[in-house]
Tab-separated table of C-alpha atoms and ligand atoms in Angstrom:
chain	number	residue	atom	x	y	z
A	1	UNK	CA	-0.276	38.649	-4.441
A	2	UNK	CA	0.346	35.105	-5.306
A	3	UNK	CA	-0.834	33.193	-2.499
A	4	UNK	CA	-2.702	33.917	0.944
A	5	UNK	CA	-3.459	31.261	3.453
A	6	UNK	CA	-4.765	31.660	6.633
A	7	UNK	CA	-2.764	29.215	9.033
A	8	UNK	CA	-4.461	29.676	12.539
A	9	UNK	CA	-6.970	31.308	14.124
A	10	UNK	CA	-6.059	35.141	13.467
A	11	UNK	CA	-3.079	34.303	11.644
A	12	UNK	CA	-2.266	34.992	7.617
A	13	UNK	CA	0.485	34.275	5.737
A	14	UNK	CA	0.745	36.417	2.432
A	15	UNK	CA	3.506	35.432	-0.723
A	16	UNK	CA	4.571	38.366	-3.003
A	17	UNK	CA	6.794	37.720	-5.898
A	18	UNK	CA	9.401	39.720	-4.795
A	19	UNK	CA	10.849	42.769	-1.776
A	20	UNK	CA	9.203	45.396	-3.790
A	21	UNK	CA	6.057	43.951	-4.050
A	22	UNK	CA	5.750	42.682	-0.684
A	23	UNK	CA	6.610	46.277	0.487
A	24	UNK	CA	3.716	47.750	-1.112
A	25	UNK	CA	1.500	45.338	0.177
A	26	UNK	CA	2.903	46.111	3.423
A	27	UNK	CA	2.039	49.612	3.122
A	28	UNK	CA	-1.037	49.329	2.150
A	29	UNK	CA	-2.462	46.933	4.740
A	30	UNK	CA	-0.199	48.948	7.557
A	31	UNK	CA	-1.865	52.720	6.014
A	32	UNK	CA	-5.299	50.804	6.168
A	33	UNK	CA	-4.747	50.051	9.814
A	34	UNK	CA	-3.598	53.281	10.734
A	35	UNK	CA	-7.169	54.245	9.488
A	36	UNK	CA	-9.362	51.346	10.893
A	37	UNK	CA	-7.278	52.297	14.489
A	38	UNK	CA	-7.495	56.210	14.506
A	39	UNK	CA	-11.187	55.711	13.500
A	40	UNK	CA	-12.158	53.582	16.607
A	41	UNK	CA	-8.954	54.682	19.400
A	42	UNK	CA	-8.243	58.152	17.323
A	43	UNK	CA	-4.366	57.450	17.573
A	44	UNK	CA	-2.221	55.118	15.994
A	45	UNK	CA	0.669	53.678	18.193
A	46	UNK	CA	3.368	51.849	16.472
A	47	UNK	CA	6.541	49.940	17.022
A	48	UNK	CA	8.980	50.082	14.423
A	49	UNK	CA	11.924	47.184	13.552
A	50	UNK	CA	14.739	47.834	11.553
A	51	UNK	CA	16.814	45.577	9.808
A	52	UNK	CA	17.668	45.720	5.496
A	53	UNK	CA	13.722	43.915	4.847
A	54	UNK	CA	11.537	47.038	6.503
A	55	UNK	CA	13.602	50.197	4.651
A	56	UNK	CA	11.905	49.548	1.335
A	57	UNK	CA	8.051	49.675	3.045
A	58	UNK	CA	9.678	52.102	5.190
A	59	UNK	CA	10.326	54.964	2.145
A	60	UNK	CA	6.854	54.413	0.729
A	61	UNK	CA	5.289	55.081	3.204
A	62	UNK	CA	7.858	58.888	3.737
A	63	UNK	CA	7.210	58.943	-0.403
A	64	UNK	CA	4.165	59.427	-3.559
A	65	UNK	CA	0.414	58.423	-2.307
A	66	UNK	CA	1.386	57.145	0.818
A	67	UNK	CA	2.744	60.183	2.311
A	68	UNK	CA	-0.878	61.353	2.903
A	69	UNK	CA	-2.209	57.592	3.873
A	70	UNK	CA	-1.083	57.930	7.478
A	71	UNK	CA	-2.444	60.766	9.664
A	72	UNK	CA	1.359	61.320	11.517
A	73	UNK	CA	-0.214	63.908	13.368
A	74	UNK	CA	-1.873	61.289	15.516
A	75	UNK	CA	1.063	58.589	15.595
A	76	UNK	CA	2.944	57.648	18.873
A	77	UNK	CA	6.065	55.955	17.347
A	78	UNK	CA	7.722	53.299	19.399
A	79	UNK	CA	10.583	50.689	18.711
A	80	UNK	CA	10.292	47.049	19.406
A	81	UNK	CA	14.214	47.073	19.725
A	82	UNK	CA	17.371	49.238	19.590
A	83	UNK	CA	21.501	48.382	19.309
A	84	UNK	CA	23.049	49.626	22.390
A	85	UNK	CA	24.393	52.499	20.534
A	86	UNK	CA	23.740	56.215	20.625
A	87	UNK	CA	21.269	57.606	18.211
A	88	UNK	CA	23.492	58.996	15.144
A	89	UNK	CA	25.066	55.920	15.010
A	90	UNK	CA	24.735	54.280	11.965
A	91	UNK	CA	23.645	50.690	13.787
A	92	UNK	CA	20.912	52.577	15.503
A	93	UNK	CA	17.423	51.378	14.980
A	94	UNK	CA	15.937	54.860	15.902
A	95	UNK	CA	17.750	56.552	13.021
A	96	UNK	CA	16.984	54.094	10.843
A	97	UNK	CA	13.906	54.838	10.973
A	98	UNK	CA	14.133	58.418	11.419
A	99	UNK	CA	16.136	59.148	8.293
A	100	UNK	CA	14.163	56.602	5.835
A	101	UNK	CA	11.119	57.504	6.622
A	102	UNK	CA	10.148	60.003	10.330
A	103	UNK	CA	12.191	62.543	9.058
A	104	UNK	CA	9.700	62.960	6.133
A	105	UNK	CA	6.716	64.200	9.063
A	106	UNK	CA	7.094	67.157	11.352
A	107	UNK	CA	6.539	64.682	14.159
A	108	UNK	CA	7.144	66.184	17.746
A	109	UNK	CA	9.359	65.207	20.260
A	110	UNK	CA	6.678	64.012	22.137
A	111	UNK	CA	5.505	61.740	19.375
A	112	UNK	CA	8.731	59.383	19.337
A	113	UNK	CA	9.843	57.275	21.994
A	114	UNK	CA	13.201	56.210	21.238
A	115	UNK	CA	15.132	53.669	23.374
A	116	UNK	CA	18.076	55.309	25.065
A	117	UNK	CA	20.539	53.005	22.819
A	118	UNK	CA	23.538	54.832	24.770
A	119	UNK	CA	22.922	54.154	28.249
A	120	UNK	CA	23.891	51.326	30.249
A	121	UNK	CA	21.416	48.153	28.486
A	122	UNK	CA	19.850	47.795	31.898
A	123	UNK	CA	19.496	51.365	32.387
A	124	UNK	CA	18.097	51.631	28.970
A	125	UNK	CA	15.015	48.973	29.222
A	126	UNK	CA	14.125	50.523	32.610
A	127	UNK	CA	13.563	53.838	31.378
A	128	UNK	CA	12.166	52.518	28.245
A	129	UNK	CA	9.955	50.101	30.175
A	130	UNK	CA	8.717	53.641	32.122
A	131	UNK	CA	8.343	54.981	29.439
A	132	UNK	CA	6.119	52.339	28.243
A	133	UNK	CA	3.837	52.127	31.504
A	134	UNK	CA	3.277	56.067	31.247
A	135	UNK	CA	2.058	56.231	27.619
A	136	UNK	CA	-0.055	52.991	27.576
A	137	UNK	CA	-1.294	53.379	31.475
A	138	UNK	CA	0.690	51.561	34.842
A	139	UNK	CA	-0.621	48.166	35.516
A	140	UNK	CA	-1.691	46.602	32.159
A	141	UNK	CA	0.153	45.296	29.022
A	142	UNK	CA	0.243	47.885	26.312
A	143	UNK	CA	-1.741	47.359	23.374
A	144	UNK	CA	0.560	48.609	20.200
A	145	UNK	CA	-1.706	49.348	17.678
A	146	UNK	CA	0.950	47.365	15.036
A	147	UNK	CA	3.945	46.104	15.482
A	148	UNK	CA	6.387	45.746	12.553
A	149	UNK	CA	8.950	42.681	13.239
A	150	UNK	CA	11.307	41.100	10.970
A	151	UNK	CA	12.947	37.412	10.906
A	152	UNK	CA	16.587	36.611	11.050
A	153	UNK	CA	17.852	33.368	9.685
A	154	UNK	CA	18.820	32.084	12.852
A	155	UNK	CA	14.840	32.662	13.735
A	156	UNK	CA	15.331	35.983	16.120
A	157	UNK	CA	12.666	38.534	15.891
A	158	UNK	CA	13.133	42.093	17.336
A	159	UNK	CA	16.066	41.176	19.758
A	160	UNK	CA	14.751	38.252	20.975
A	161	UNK	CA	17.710	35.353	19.959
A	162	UNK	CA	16.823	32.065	20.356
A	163	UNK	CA	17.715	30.084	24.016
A	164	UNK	CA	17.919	33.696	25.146
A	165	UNK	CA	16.328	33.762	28.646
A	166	UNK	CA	14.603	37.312	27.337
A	167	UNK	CA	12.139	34.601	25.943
A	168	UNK	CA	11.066	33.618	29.762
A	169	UNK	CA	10.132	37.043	30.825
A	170	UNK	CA	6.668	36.987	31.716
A	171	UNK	CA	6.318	40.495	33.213
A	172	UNK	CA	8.881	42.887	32.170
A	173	UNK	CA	8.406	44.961	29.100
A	174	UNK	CA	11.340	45.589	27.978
A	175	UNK	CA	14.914	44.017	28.939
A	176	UNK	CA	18.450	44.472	28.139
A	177	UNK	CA	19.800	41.496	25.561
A	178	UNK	CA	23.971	40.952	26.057
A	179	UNK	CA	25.693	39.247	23.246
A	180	UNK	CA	28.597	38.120	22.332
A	181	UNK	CA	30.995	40.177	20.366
A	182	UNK	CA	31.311	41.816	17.847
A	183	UNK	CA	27.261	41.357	17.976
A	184	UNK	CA	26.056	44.899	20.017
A	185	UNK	CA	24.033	44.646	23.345
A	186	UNK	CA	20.740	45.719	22.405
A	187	UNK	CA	17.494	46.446	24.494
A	188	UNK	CA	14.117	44.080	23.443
A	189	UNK	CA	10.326	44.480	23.659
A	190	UNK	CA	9.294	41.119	25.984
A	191	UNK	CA	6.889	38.605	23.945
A	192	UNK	CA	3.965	39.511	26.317
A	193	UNK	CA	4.292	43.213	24.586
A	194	UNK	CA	4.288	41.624	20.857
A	195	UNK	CA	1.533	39.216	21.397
A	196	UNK	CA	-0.550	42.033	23.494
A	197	UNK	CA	-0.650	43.967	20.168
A	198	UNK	CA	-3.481	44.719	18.181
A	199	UNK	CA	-1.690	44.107	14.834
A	200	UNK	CA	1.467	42.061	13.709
A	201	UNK	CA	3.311	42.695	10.781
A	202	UNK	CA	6.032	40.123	9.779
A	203	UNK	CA	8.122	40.832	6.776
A	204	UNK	CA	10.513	38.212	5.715
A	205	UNK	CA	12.180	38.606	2.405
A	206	UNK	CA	15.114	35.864	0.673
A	207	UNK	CA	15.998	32.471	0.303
A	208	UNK	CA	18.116	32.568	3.874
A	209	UNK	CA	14.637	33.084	5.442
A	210	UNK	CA	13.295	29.997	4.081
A	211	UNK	CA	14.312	27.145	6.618
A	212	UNK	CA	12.768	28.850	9.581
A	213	UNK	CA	9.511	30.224	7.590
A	214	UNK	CA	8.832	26.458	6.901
A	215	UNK	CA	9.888	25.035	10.371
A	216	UNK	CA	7.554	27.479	12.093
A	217	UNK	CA	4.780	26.706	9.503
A	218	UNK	CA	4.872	23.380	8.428
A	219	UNK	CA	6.732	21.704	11.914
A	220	UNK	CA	4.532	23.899	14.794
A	221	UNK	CA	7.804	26.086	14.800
A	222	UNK	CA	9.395	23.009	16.564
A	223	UNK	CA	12.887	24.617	17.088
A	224	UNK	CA	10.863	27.049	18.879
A	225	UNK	CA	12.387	29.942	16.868
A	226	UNK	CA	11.151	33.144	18.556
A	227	UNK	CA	9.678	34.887	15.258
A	228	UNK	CA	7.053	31.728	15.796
A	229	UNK	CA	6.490	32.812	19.135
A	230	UNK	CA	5.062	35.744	18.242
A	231	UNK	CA	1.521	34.747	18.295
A	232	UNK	CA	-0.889	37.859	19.519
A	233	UNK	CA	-3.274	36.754	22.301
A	234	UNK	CA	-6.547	38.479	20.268
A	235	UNK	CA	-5.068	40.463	17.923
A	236	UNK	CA	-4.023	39.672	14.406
A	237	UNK	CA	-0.928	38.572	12.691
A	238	UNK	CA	0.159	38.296	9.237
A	239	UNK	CA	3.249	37.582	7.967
A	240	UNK	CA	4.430	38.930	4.507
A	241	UNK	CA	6.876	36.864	2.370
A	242	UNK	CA	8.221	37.112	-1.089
A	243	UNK	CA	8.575	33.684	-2.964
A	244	UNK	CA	11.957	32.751	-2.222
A	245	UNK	CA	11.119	33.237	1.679
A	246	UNK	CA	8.073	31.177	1.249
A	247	UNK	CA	10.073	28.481	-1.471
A	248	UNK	CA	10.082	25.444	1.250
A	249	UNK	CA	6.310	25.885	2.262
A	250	UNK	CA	4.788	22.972	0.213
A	251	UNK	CA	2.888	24.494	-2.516
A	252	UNK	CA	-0.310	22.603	-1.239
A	253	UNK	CA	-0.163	24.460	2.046
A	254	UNK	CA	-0.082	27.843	0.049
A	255	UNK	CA	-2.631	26.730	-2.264
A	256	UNK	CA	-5.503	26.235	0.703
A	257	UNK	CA	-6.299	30.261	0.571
B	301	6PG	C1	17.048	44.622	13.841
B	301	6PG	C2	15.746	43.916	13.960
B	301	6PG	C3	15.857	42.436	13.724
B	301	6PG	C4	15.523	42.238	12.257
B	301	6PG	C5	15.920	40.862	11.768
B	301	6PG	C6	15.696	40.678	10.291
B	301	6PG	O1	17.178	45.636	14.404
B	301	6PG	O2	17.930	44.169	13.126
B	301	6PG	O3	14.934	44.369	14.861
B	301	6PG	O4	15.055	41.638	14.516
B	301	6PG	O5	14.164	42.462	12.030
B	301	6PG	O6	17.289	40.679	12.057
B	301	6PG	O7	16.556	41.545	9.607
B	301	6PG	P1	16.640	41.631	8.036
B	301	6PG	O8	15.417	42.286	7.568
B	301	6PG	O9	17.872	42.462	7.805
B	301	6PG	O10	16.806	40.240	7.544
């Protein structure tokens, strides 16, 4: 690692020379929750991202010494958001994630809780959101035991976009998100979900991340980009960067680990 700083209460940002390097170190720290977690709740619930930054950290952990660092057999896998598209569909966030790295584990059906990418959006966050409220328990915010999110230039996270009123929701888990063309309707995990988890991983990787990874830690996020949003009530979040995603965070700010 070549820099760690802690920025707020609960809150770490951690520099890695480069993609591969930062997806090890994601691994690591995401195999040494999954033991920490099944130790103390004895399972391990999860919500995925996809996007190009995750697949790397995604085939370690299907590949070598960390196929045997996550007990599967006690993993509830969940997505923090999904293209409105059906599953085999190459812009799907489910088989993403199923063919880099699920696919790997003989994982039951009862084990993955996709969102229903080809129903209607709306249809497809209700049943989600159901879906939700049965495994975690009716009447409280479910507690993911980590949450993997990425960044997009423009400052999204999951499908949360900013000025999208998505941000608002207050009670709602989950919600349909309708964009323009040729973007795809997709279906989004609400902030309260991401800041009720116990653990969030953010991995940002390249120089096109670096205006909002500075804005959101050197300006209070002031353009209010929703990756910055994500701040978890008491659990923890770290954020893992290569250099060029970090390049614009003053080298005295990384230098206060
Ligand atoms: C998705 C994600 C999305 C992603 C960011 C960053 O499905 O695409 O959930 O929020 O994490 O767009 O994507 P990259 O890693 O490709 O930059």
């Amino acid at each position: 690692m070549e820099a760690a700083v802690s920025t707020a209460a609960g809150t770490r940002m951690l520099v890695y020379q480069d993609r591969e390097a930062l997806s090890v170190a994601t691994a690591e720290r995401f195999a040494a929750i999954s033991r920490e977690r099944i130790r103390s709740r004895g399972r391990f619930a999860i919500a995925f991202s996809s996007g190009s930054t995750p697949r790397r950290f995604y085939s370690l952990l299907a590949s070598g010494s960390f196929r045997d660092k996550v007990e599967w057999a006690k993993t509830q896998v969940f997505w923090a958001d999904e293209r409105c598209v059906p599953p085999d569909h190459d812009e799907s966030n489910y088989k993403t994630v199923r063919d880099i790295l699920l696919s790997a584990f003989p994982l039951s059906e009862g084990q993955v809780h996709r969102i229903r990418g080809e129903a209607d959006p709306q249809d497809a966050a209700q049943l989600y959101e159901k879906e939700l409220r049965s495994f975690f328990g009716a009447g409280r915010m479910p507690v993911f035991d980590v949450v993997i999110l990425g960044a997009g230039r423009d400052g999204h996270t999951a499908s949360l976009f900013p000025g999208s009123a998505a941000l608002r929701e207050r009670t709602r888990l989950a919600v349909p998100v309708y964009l323009d063309a040729p973007q795809l309707n997709r279906v989004t995990l609400t902030l309260p979900v991401l800041n009720h988890a116990a653990h969030v991983l953010v991995l940002a990787s390249g120089e096109a991340k670096a205006d909002v990874v500075r804005v959101i830690f050197e300006e209070g996020n002031a353009k209010q980009y929703p990756a910055g949003l994500v701040r978890p009530v008491s659990g923890a979040l770290e954020w893992f960067l290569d250099r060029d995603a970090a390049s614009q965070v003053r080298s005295g700010a990384l230098k206060r680990s």
